[in-house]
Structure formats: structure tokens, C-alpha cells
JSON list of C-alpha atoms in Angstrom, two decimals:
[
{"chain": "A", "resi": 1, "resn": "MET", "atom": "CA", "xyz": [4.54, 52.56, -39.90]},
{"chain": "A", "resi": 2, "resn": "LYS", "atom": "CA", "xyz": [6.93, 49.71, -39.77]},
{"chain": "A", "resi": 3, "resn": "LYS", "atom": "CA", "xyz": [10.53, 50.16, -40.79]},
{"chain": "A", "resi": 4, "resn": "ILE", "atom": "CA", "xyz": [11.68, 48.22, -43.75]},
{"chain": "A", "resi": 5, "resn": "GLN", "atom": "CA", "xyz": [14.22, 45.59, -42.74]},
{"chain": "A", "resi": 6, "resn": "THR", "atom": "CA", "xyz": [16.78, 43.90, -44.82]},
{"chain": "A", "resi": 7, "resn": "ALA", "atom": "CA", "xyz": [16.84, 40.16, -45.19]},
{"chain": "A", "resi": 8, "resn": "LYS", "atom": "CA", "xyz": [20.05, 40.02, -43.15]},
{"chain": "A", "resi": 9, "resn": "ILE", "atom": "CA", "xyz": [18.44, 41.77, -40.14]},
{"chain": "A", "resi": 10, "resn": "ARG", "atom": "CA", "xyz": [15.38, 39.48, -40.31]},
{"chain": "A", "resi": 11, "resn": "GLU", "atom": "CA", "xyz": [17.65, 36.42, -40.38]},
{"chain": "A", "resi": 12, "resn": "GLN", "atom": "CA", "xyz": [19.62, 37.70, -37.36]},
{"chain": "A", "resi": 13, "resn": "LYS", "atom": "CA", "xyz": [16.40, 38.29, -35.38]},
{"chain": "A", "resi": 14, "resn": "ALA", "atom": "CA", "xyz": [15.03, 34.85, -36.28]},
{"chain": "A", "resi": 15, "resn": "LYS", "atom": "CA", "xyz": [18.35, 33.24, -35.34]},
{"chain": "A", "resi": 16, "resn": "MET", "atom": "CA", "xyz": [18.36, 35.11, -32.00]},
{"chain": "A", "resi": 17, "resn": "LYS", "atom": "CA", "xyz": [14.79, 33.93, -31.25]},
{"chain": "A", "resi": 18, "resn": "LYS", "atom": "CA", "xyz": [15.79, 30.32, -31.99]},
{"chain": "A", "resi": 19, "resn": "ILE", "atom": "CA", "xyz": [18.80, 30.59, -29.70]},
{"chain": "A", "resi": 20, "resn": "ILE", "atom": "CA", "xyz": [16.68, 32.04, -26.86]},
{"chain": "A", "resi": 21, "resn": "VAL", "atom": "CA", "xyz": [14.02, 29.32, -27.25]},
{"chain": "A", "resi": 22, "resn": "GLY", "atom": "CA", "xyz": [16.72, 26.63, -27.36]},
{"chain": "A", "resi": 23, "resn": "VAL", "atom": "CA", "xyz": [18.43, 27.95, -24.21]},
{"chain": "A", "resi": 24, "resn": "VAL", "atom": "CA", "xyz": [15.08, 28.12, -22.38]},
{"chain": "A", "resi": 25, "resn": "LEU", "atom": "CA", "xyz": [14.17, 24.55, -23.39]},
{"chain": "A", "resi": 26, "resn": "ILE", "atom": "CA", "xyz": [17.57, 23.15, -22.44]},
{"chain": "A", "resi": 27, "resn": "SER", "atom": "CA", "xyz": [17.43, 24.97, -19.09]},
{"chain": "A", "resi": 28, "resn": "LEU", "atom": "CA", "xyz": [13.95, 23.61, -18.45]},
{"chain": "A", "resi": 29, "resn": "MET", "atom": "CA", "xyz": [15.07, 20.06, -19.21]},
{"chain": "A", "resi": 30, "resn": "VAL", "atom": "CA", "xyz": [18.13, 20.32, -16.95]},
{"chain": "A", "resi": 31, "resn": "VAL", "atom": "CA", "xyz": [16.18, 21.85, -14.05]},
{"chain": "A", "resi": 32, "resn": "SER", "atom": "CA", "xyz": [13.35, 19.31, -14.32]},
{"chain": "A", "resi": 33, "resn": "THR", "atom": "CA", "xyz": [15.80, 16.38, -14.45]},
{"chain": "A", "resi": 34, "resn": "VAL", "atom": "CA", "xyz": [17.67, 17.65, -11.38]},
{"chain": "A", "resi": 35, "resn": "GLY", "atom": "CA", "xyz": [14.38, 18.23, -9.53]},
{"chain": "A", "resi": 36, "resn": "TYR", "atom": "CA", "xyz": [13.08, 14.78, -10.40]},
{"chain": "A", "resi": 37, "resn": "SER", "atom": "CA", "xyz": [16.27, 13.07, -9.31]},
{"chain": "A", "resi": 38, "resn": "MET", "atom": "CA", "xyz": [16.23, 14.96, -6.01]},
{"chain": "A", "resi": 39, "resn": "MET", "atom": "CA", "xyz": [12.63, 13.91, -5.36]},
{"chain": "A", "resi": 40, "resn": "GLN", "atom": "CA", "xyz": [13.22, 10.26, -6.28]},
{"chain": "A", "resi": 41, "resn": "GLY", "atom": "CA", "xyz": [16.69, 9.80, -4.91]},
{"chain": "A", "resi": 42, "resn": "GLY", "atom": "CA", "xyz": [15.98, 10.76, -1.33]},
{"chain": "A", "resi": 43, "resn": "SER", "atom": "CA", "xyz": [18.72, 10.72, 1.24]},
{"chain": "A", "resi": 44, "resn": "LYS", "atom": "CA", "xyz": [21.32, 8.02, 1.68]},
{"chain": "A", "resi": 45, "resn": "GLU", "atom": "CA", "xyz": [19.48, 6.89, 4.81]},
{"chain": "A", "resi": 46, "resn": "ASP", "atom": "CA", "xyz": [16.29, 6.30, 2.77]},
{"chain": "A", "resi": 47, "resn": "THR", "atom": "CA", "xyz": [18.23, 4.27, 0.24]},
{"chain": "A", "resi": 48, "resn": "LYS", "atom": "CA", "xyz": [19.83, 2.22, 3.02]},
{"chain": "A", "resi": 49, "resn": "GLU", "atom": "CA", "xyz": [16.42, 1.56, 4.55]},
{"chain": "A", "resi": 50, "resn": "ASP", "atom": "CA", "xyz": [15.03, 0.33, 1.23]},
{"chain": "A", "resi": 51, "resn": "THR", "atom": "CA", "xyz": [17.77, -2.30, 0.96]},
{"chain": "A", "resi": 52, "resn": "SER", "atom": "CA", "xyz": [17.42, -3.59, 4.55]},
{"chain": "A", "resi": 53, "resn": "LYS", "atom": "CA", "xyz": [17.10, -7.32, 4.99]},
{"chain": "A", "resi": 54, "resn": "VAL", "atom": "CA", "xyz": [16.03, -9.08, 8.16]},
{"chain": "A", "resi": 55, "resn": "GLU", "atom": "CA", "xyz": [15.54, -12.76, 8.87]},
{"chain": "A", "resi": 56, "resn": "GLU", "atom": "CA", "xyz": [12.77, -13.63, 11.32]},
{"chain": "A", "resi": 57, "resn": "ASN", "atom": "CA", "xyz": [10.94, -16.88, 11.96]},
{"chain": "A", "resi": 58, "resn": "GLY", "atom": "CA", "xyz": [12.84, -18.56, 9.12]},
{"chain": "A", "resi": 59, "resn": "LEU", "atom": "CA", "xyz": [11.73, -15.97, 6.56]},
{"chain": "A", "resi": 60, "resn": "LEU", "atom": "CA", "xyz": [13.81, -13.30, 4.84]},
{"chain": "A", "resi": 61, "resn": "PHE", "atom": "CA", "xyz": [12.10, -9.90, 4.95]},
{"chain": "A", "resi": 62, "resn": "TYR", "atom": "CA", "xyz": [13.36, -7.03, 2.84]},
{"chain": "A", "resi": 63, "resn": "ARG", "atom": "CA", "xyz": [12.30, -3.39, 2.80]},
{"chain": "A", "resi": 64, "resn": "GLN", "atom": "CA", "xyz": [10.55, -2.20, -0.36]},
{"chain": "A", "resi": 65, "resn": "ASN", "atom": "CA", "xyz": [8.71, 1.12, -0.55]},
{"chain": "A", "resi": 66, "resn": "GLU", "atom": "CA", "xyz": [8.36, 1.32, 3.24]},
{"chain": "A", "resi": 67, "resn": "ILE", "atom": "CA", "xyz": [6.88, -2.19, 3.47]},
{"chain": "A", "resi": 68, "resn": "TRP", "atom": "CA", "xyz": [8.48, -5.40, 4.72]},
{"chain": "A", "resi": 69, "resn": "VAL", "atom": "CA", "xyz": [8.13, -7.96, 1.93]},
{"chain": "A", "resi": 70, "resn": "THR", "atom": "CA", "xyz": [8.66, -11.71, 2.16]},
{"chain": "A", "resi": 71, "resn": "SER", "atom": "CA", "xyz": [7.87, -14.83, 0.18]},
{"chain": "A", "resi": 72, "resn": "ILE", "atom": "CA", "xyz": [5.78, -17.60, 1.74]},
{"chain": "A", "resi": 73, "resn": "ASN", "atom": "CA", "xyz": [5.11, -20.74, -0.30]},
{"chain": "A", "resi": 74, "resn": "GLY", "atom": "CA", "xyz": [6.10, -18.92, -3.48]},
{"chain": "A", "resi": 75, "resn": "LYS", "atom": "CA", "xyz": [3.71, -15.99, -2.88]},
{"chain": "A", "resi": 76, "resn": "THR", "atom": "CA", "xyz": [4.77, -12.46, -2.00]},
{"chain": "A", "resi": 77, "resn": "PHE", "atom": "CA", "xyz": [3.28, -10.76, 1.06]},
{"chain": "A", "resi": 78, "resn": "GLY", "atom": "CA", "xyz": [3.81, -7.25, 2.43]},
{"chain": "A", "resi": 79, "resn": "PHE", "atom": "CA", "xyz": [3.62, -6.00, 6.01]},
{"chain": "A", "resi": 80, "resn": "GLN", "atom": "CA", "xyz": [4.07, -2.73, 7.86]},
{"chain": "A", "resi": 81, "resn": "TYR", "atom": "CA", "xyz": [5.51, -4.53, 10.90]},
{"chain": "A", "resi": 82, "resn": "LEU", "atom": "CA", "xyz": [7.93, -7.40, 11.34]},
{"chain": "A", "resi": 83, "resn": "PRO", "atom": "CA", "xyz": [6.81, -10.39, 13.44]},
{"chain": "A", "resi": 84, "resn": "SER", "atom": "CA", "xyz": [9.08, -9.24, 16.30]},
{"chain": "A", "resi": 85, "resn": "GLU", "atom": "CA", "xyz": [7.33, -5.84, 16.38]},
{"chain": "A", "resi": 86, "resn": "ILE", "atom": "CA", "xyz": [3.87, -7.29, 17.05]},
{"chain": "A", "resi": 87, "resn": "VAL", "atom": "CA", "xyz": [4.58, -9.99, 19.62]},
{"chain": "A", "resi": 88, "resn": "ASN", "atom": "CA", "xyz": [2.43, -8.14, 22.17]},
{"chain": "A", "resi": 89, "resn": "VAL", "atom": "CA", "xyz": [-0.64, -8.14, 19.91]},
{"chain": "A", "resi": 90, "resn": "SER", "atom": "CA", "xyz": [-3.09, -10.78, 21.04]},
{"chain": "A", "resi": 91, "resn": "VAL", "atom": "CA", "xyz": [-4.66, -12.86, 18.25]},
{"chain": "A", "resi": 92, "resn": "GLU", "atom": "CA", "xyz": [-7.50, -14.99, 19.59]},
{"chain": "A", "resi": 93, "resn": "GLY", "atom": "CA", "xyz": [-8.71, -17.85, 17.45]},
{"chain": "A", "resi": 94, "resn": "ASP", "atom": "CA", "xyz": [-7.35, -20.30, 14.92]},
{"chain": "A", "resi": 95, "resn": "TYR", "atom": "CA", "xyz": [-7.13, -19.07, 11.32]},
{"chain": "A", "resi": 96, "resn": "ASP", "atom": "CA", "xyz": [-6.23, -20.84, 8.11]},
{"chain": "A", "resi": 97, "resn": "LEU", "atom": "CA", "xyz": [-5.71, -19.41, 4.63]},
{"chain": "A", "resi": 98, "resn": "ASP", "atom": "CA", "xyz": [-7.81, -22.20, 3.07]},
{"chain": "A", "resi": 99, "resn": "ARG", "atom": "CA", "xyz": [-10.85, -20.81, 4.90]},
{"chain": "A", "resi": 100, "resn": "TYR", "atom": "CA", "xyz": [-10.69, -17.67, 2.74]},
{"chain": "A", "resi": 101, "resn": "SER", "atom": "CA", "xyz": [-9.53, -19.21, -0.54]},
{"chain": "A", "resi": 102, "resn": "ASP", "atom": "CA", "xyz": [-11.94, -18.60, -3.41]},
{"chain": "A", "resi": 103, "resn": "SER", "atom": "CA", "xyz": [-14.44, -16.84, -1.16]},
{"chain": "A", "resi": 104, "resn": "ILE", "atom": "CA", "xyz": [-15.70, -13.28, -0.79]},
{"chain": "A", "resi": 105, "resn": "ILE", "atom": "CA", "xyz": [-14.38, -11.12, 2.02]},
{"chain": "A", "resi": 106, "resn": "TYR", "atom": "CA", "xyz": [-16.59, -8.28, 3.18]},
{"chain": "A", "resi": 107, "resn": "TYR", "atom": "CA", "xyz": [-15.47, -5.27, 5.16]},
{"chain": "A", "resi": 108, "resn": "GLU", "atom": "CA", "xyz": [-17.34, -2.62, 7.06]},
{"chain": "A", "resi": 109, "resn": "THR", "atom": "CA", "xyz": [-14.89, 0.28, 6.79]},
{"chain": "A", "resi": 110, "resn": "PRO", "atom": "CA", "xyz": [-11.79, 0.35, 4.55]},
{"chain": "A", "resi": 111, "resn": "THR", "atom": "CA", "xyz": [-9.24, 1.24, 7.26]},
{"chain": "A", "resi": 112, "resn": "GLY", "atom": "CA", "xyz": [-5.50, 0.81, 6.75]},
{"chain": "A", "resi": 113, "resn": "GLY", "atom": "CA", "xyz": [-5.58, -2.61, 8.39]},
{"chain": "A", "resi": 114, "resn": "VAL", "atom": "CA", "xyz": [-8.46, -3.85, 6.27]},
{"chain": "A", "resi": 115, "resn": "ILE", "atom": "CA", "xyz": [-6.70, -2.66, 3.12]},
{"chain": "A", "resi": 116, "resn": "GLU", "atom": "CA", "xyz": [-3.49, -4.42, 4.20]},
{"chain": "A", "resi": 117, "resn": "ILE", "atom": "CA", "xyz": [-5.36, -7.71, 4.65]},
{"chain": "A", "resi": 118, "resn": "LEU", "atom": "CA", "xyz": [-7.16, -7.37, 1.32]},
{"chain": "A", "resi": 119, "resn": "ASN", "atom": "CA", "xyz": [-3.95, -6.49, -0.54]},
{"chain": "A", "resi": 120, "resn": "ASN", "atom": "CA", "xyz": [-2.23, -9.57, 0.85]},
{"chain": "A", "resi": 121, "resn": "LEU", "atom": "CA", "xyz": [-5.12, -11.95, 0.23]},
{"chain": "A", "resi": 122, "resn": "LYS", "atom": "CA", "xyz": [-6.30, -10.66, -3.15]},
{"chain": "A", "resi": 123, "resn": "GLU", "atom": "CA", "xyz": [-4.66, -13.55, -5.03]},
{"chain": "A", "resi": 124, "resn": "HIS", "atom": "CA", "xyz": [-6.34, -16.11, -2.77]},
{"chain": "A", "resi": 125, "resn": "ILE", "atom": "CA", "xyz": [-9.88, -14.78, -2.51]},
{"chain": "A", "resi": 126, "resn": "LEU", "atom": "CA", "xyz": [-12.61, -14.54, -5.10]},
{"chain": "A", "resi": 127, "resn": "ARG", "atom": "CA", "xyz": [-13.22, -10.83, -4.43]},
{"chain": "A", "resi": 128, "resn": "TYR", "atom": "CA", "xyz": [-13.79, -8.28, -1.66]},
{"chain": "A", "resi": 129, "resn": "GLN", "atom": "CA", "xyz": [-16.63, -5.87, -1.12]},
{"chain": "A", "resi": 130, "resn": "GLY", "atom": "CA", "xyz": [-17.94, -3.32, 1.35]},
{"chain": "A", "resi": 131, "resn": "ALA", "atom": "CA", "xyz": [-20.92, -4.40, 3.45]},
{"chain": "A", "resi": 132, "resn": "CYS", "atom": "CA", "xyz": [-23.21, -3.32, 6.25]},
{"chain": "A", "resi": 133, "resn": "LEU", "atom": "CA", "xyz": [-23.00, -5.47, 9.36]},
{"chain": "A", "resi": 134, "resn": "ASN", "atom": "CA", "xyz": [-26.44, -6.52, 10.63]},
{"chain": "A", "resi": 135, "resn": "ASP", "atom": "CA", "xyz": [-28.15, -3.47, 9.15]},
{"chain": "A", "resi": 136, "resn": "SER", "atom": "CA", "xyz": [-26.09, -1.23, 11.46]},
{"chain": "A", "resi": 137, "resn": "GLY", "atom": "CA", "xyz": [-27.32, 1.87, 9.64]},
{"chain": "A", "resi": 138, "resn": "CYS", "atom": "CA", "xyz": [-24.34, 2.34, 7.36]},
{"chain": "A", "resi": 139, "resn": "GLU", "atom": "CA", "xyz": [-24.70, 4.59, 4.38]},
{"chain": "A", "resi": 140, "resn": "GLY", "atom": "CA", "xyz": [-24.47, 3.38, 0.82]},
{"chain": "A", "resi": 141, "resn": "ASP", "atom": "CA", "xyz": [-25.86, 0.61, -1.29]},
{"chain": "A", "resi": 142, "resn": "PHE", "atom": "CA", "xyz": [-24.05, -2.28, 0.41]},
{"chain": "A", "resi": 143, "resn": "PRO", "atom": "CA", "xyz": [-25.29, -5.78, 1.11]},
{"chain": "A", "resi": 144, "resn": "ILE", "atom": "CA", "xyz": [-26.29, -6.52, 4.68]},
{"chain": "A", "resi": 145, "resn": "LYS", "atom": "CA", "xyz": [-24.11, -9.25, 6.17]},
{"chain": "A", "resi": 146, "resn": "ASP", "atom": "CA", "xyz": [-23.71, -10.98, 9.51]},
{"chain": "A", "resi": 147, "resn": "CYS", "atom": "CA", "xyz": [-20.99, -13.13, 11.00]},
{"chain": "A", "resi": 148, "resn": "SER", "atom": "CA", "xyz": [-21.97, -16.13, 8.91]},
{"chain": "A", "resi": 149, "resn": "SER", "atom": "CA", "xyz": [-20.04, -14.36, 6.09]},
{"chain": "A", "resi": 150, "resn": "ASN", "atom": "CA", "xyz": [-16.33, -13.50, 6.13]},
{"chain": "A", "resi": 151, "resn": "VAL", "atom": "CA", "xyz": [-16.44, -9.91, 7.41]},
{"chain": "A", "resi": 152, "resn": "ILE", "atom": "CA", "xyz": [-13.50, -7.79, 8.63]},
{"chain": "A", "resi": 153, "resn": "ILE", "atom": "CA", "xyz": [-14.43, -5.11, 11.17]},
{"chain": "A", "resi": 154, "resn": "SER", "atom": "CA", "xyz": [-12.12, -2.40, 12.53]},
{"chain": "A", "resi": 155, "resn": "LYS", "atom": "CA", "xyz": [-12.89, -1.06, 15.97]},
{"chain": "A", "resi": 156, "resn": "GLY", "atom": "CA", "xyz": [-11.20, 1.58, 18.06]},
{"chain": "A", "resi": 157, "resn": "GLY", "atom": "CA", "xyz": [-9.64, 0.68, 21.35]},
{"chain": "A", "resi": 158, "resn": "ASN", "atom": "CA", "xyz": [-6.71, 1.28, 23.65]},
{"chain": "A", "resi": 159, "resn": "GLU", "atom": "CA", "xyz": [-5.34, -2.25, 23.35]},
{"chain": "A", "resi": 160, "resn": "THR", "atom": "CA", "xyz": [-4.43, -3.60, 19.93]},
{"chain": "A", "resi": 161, "resn": "ARG", "atom": "CA", "xyz": [-5.75, -7.12, 19.48]},
{"chain": "A", "resi": 162, "resn": "VAL", "atom": "CA", "xyz": [-7.56, -9.44, 17.07]},
{"chain": "A", "resi": 163, "resn": "TYR", "atom": "CA", "xyz": [-10.46, -11.73, 17.82]},
{"chain": "A", "resi": 164, "resn": "GLY", "atom": "CA", "xyz": [-13.10, -13.60, 15.90]},
{"chain": "A", "resi": 165, "resn": "ASN", "atom": "CA", "xyz": [-16.79, -14.26, 16.25]},
{"chain": "A", "resi": 166, "resn": "GLU", "atom": "CA", "xyz": [-18.00, -17.00, 13.88]},
{"chain": "A", "resi": 167, "resn": "SER", "atom": "CA", "xyz": [-16.64, -15.75, 10.48]},
{"chain": "A", "resi": 168, "resn": "CYS", "atom": "CA", "xyz": [-16.14, -12.13, 11.57]},
{"chain": "A", "resi": 169, "resn": "ILE", "atom": "CA", "xyz": [-12.63, -10.86, 12.29]},
{"chain": "A", "resi": 170, "resn": "TYR", "atom": "CA", "xyz": [-12.34, -7.85, 14.61]},
{"chain": "A", "resi": 171, "resn": "LEU", "atom": "CA", "xyz": [-9.26, -5.62, 14.40]},
{"chain": "A", "resi": 172, "resn": "VAL", "atom": "CA", "xyz": [-9.17, -3.59, 17.62]},
{"chain": "A", "resi": 173, "resn": "GLY", "atom": "CA", "xyz": [-6.91, -0.60, 18.32]},
{"chain": "A", "resi": 174, "resn": "ASP", "atom": "CA", "xyz": [-4.15, 0.05, 15.75]},
{"chain": "A", "resi": 175, "resn": "SER", "atom": "CA", "xyz": [-5.78, -1.58, 12.72]},
{"chain": "A", "resi": 176, "resn": "ILE", "atom": "CA", "xyz": [-2.55, -1.99, 10.72]},
{"chain": "A", "resi": 177, "resn": "MET", "atom": "CA", "xyz": [-0.69, -3.59, 13.60]},
{"chain": "A", "resi": 178, "resn": "ALA", "atom": "CA", "xyz": [-3.69, -5.84, 14.27]},
{"chain": "A", "resi": 179, "resn": "ALA", "atom": "CA", "xyz": [-3.92, -6.73, 10.57]},
{"chain": "A", "resi": 180, "resn": "ASP", "atom": "CA", "xyz": [-0.26, -7.75, 10.45]},
{"chain": "A", "resi": 181, "resn": "ALA", "atom": "CA", "xyz": [-0.70, -9.89, 13.57]},
{"chain": "A", "resi": 182, "resn": "PHE", "atom": "CA", "xyz": [-3.76, -11.54, 11.98]},
{"chain": "A", "resi": 183, "resn": "LEU", "atom": "CA", "xyz": [-1.90, -12.14, 8.68]},
{"chain": "A", "resi": 184, "resn": "TYR", "atom": "CA", "xyz": [1.11, -13.67, 10.44]},
{"chain": "A", "resi": 185, "resn": "LYS", "atom": "CA", "xyz": [-1.22, -16.02, 12.35]},
{"chain": "A", "resi": 186, "resn": "LEU", "atom": "CA", "xyz": [-3.16, -16.83, 9.16]},
{"chain": "A", "resi": 187, "resn": "LEU", "atom": "CA", "xyz": [0.06, -17.58, 7.27]},
{"chain": "A", "resi": 188, "resn": "LYS", "atom": "CA", "xyz": [1.46, -19.59, 10.21]},
{"chain": "A", "resi": 189, "resn": "VAL", "atom": "CA", "xyz": [4.43, -17.23, 10.64]},
{"chain": "A", "resi": 190, "resn": "ASN", "atom": "CA", "xyz": [4.01, -16.76, 14.40]}
]
């Protein structure tokens, strides 16, 4: 059997429960705010890196979310590497942004370099889409394309370089470094 409690005792217990719940909620809010600020704030070195500015080839590059960002002809472009960091990457061929404007760019495999090119050109192209190159046995329901279409292909290799064959662009070696070299050539930065 339950003991009979006076109204005063019930009020004290209810008040104590409210105080405990309030303290727990306040503690949770304080701890979560501190944890969030520690995760977002990073170290002072990270903050310094994010405000870095470098001028190269007549363009001002600034660091934003681990990417070098610059404005070219009123458009914003992002790169993993500065022009000075990819001078040893060979880019064979002559490329012009107008060639890709309002067209479809196909890619064989969405590597980091391919994604970097597509992210930078997405405002200039009609769309991008995965594709199989010359029925090379790729899996999926992709259109079969050849080098008469704009296709970006990433290939492994010891030497990072870029070359073209008709409308195909080959990123060899480090695909992101090759992609940046290609983009700088395309945008007439190098």
C-alpha cells in the first residue's frame, strides 16, 4: 500500500523533479555548445590557413574550406593546388572554355579530378553524365560514347599529366593535380 502524502510533500517532490530536469537540460545545452564550438573552431593554425591569400599569375587566391578559390571573369573557381604547385604537370593540347559551353560532358569514372572539373564547369556546361567509353564493358545503364563526345577519363600512372585525343581528355596519375592543371590551361591561367 502506498503511504498517504500531504499536498506539501507532493509539491516538494514535483518541485525537486523540475529542478533536476532543468539542471540536466541546462547541462546538456552547455556541453553540446562547447562540443560544437570545439569541433567547428579548430586550432588557430586552421583558422590562419582559411584566411590565407596568395597572388599568382595576376589572380588573388584565398583559402576557403581547404580549397584555393579565385575569381576569373566574374566567375568563382576552386582548386586543390595553386598554379605554382603544378608547374611540372604536362598539359598537352590547346583547350578553350567555349568548347565546353552549353554542351554535355561525359565521364567514365567519377574520380576526385573528374569531380573537380565538373564542379568548376557546372555553370558553363549543359550537364554532365556518366558514360561507357567504346563499350569498354563498364557496368550500369550508361550511354556508350567515343572521343567524338566530350569525355573525361582518369587513368593511373606514375607521371601526372593531361593529354587529349579528339574530344577526350585523359587525366593520368594524380587525377586532382591533373584536373587543376587542365583547368588552369582551360581558363588561360598558365
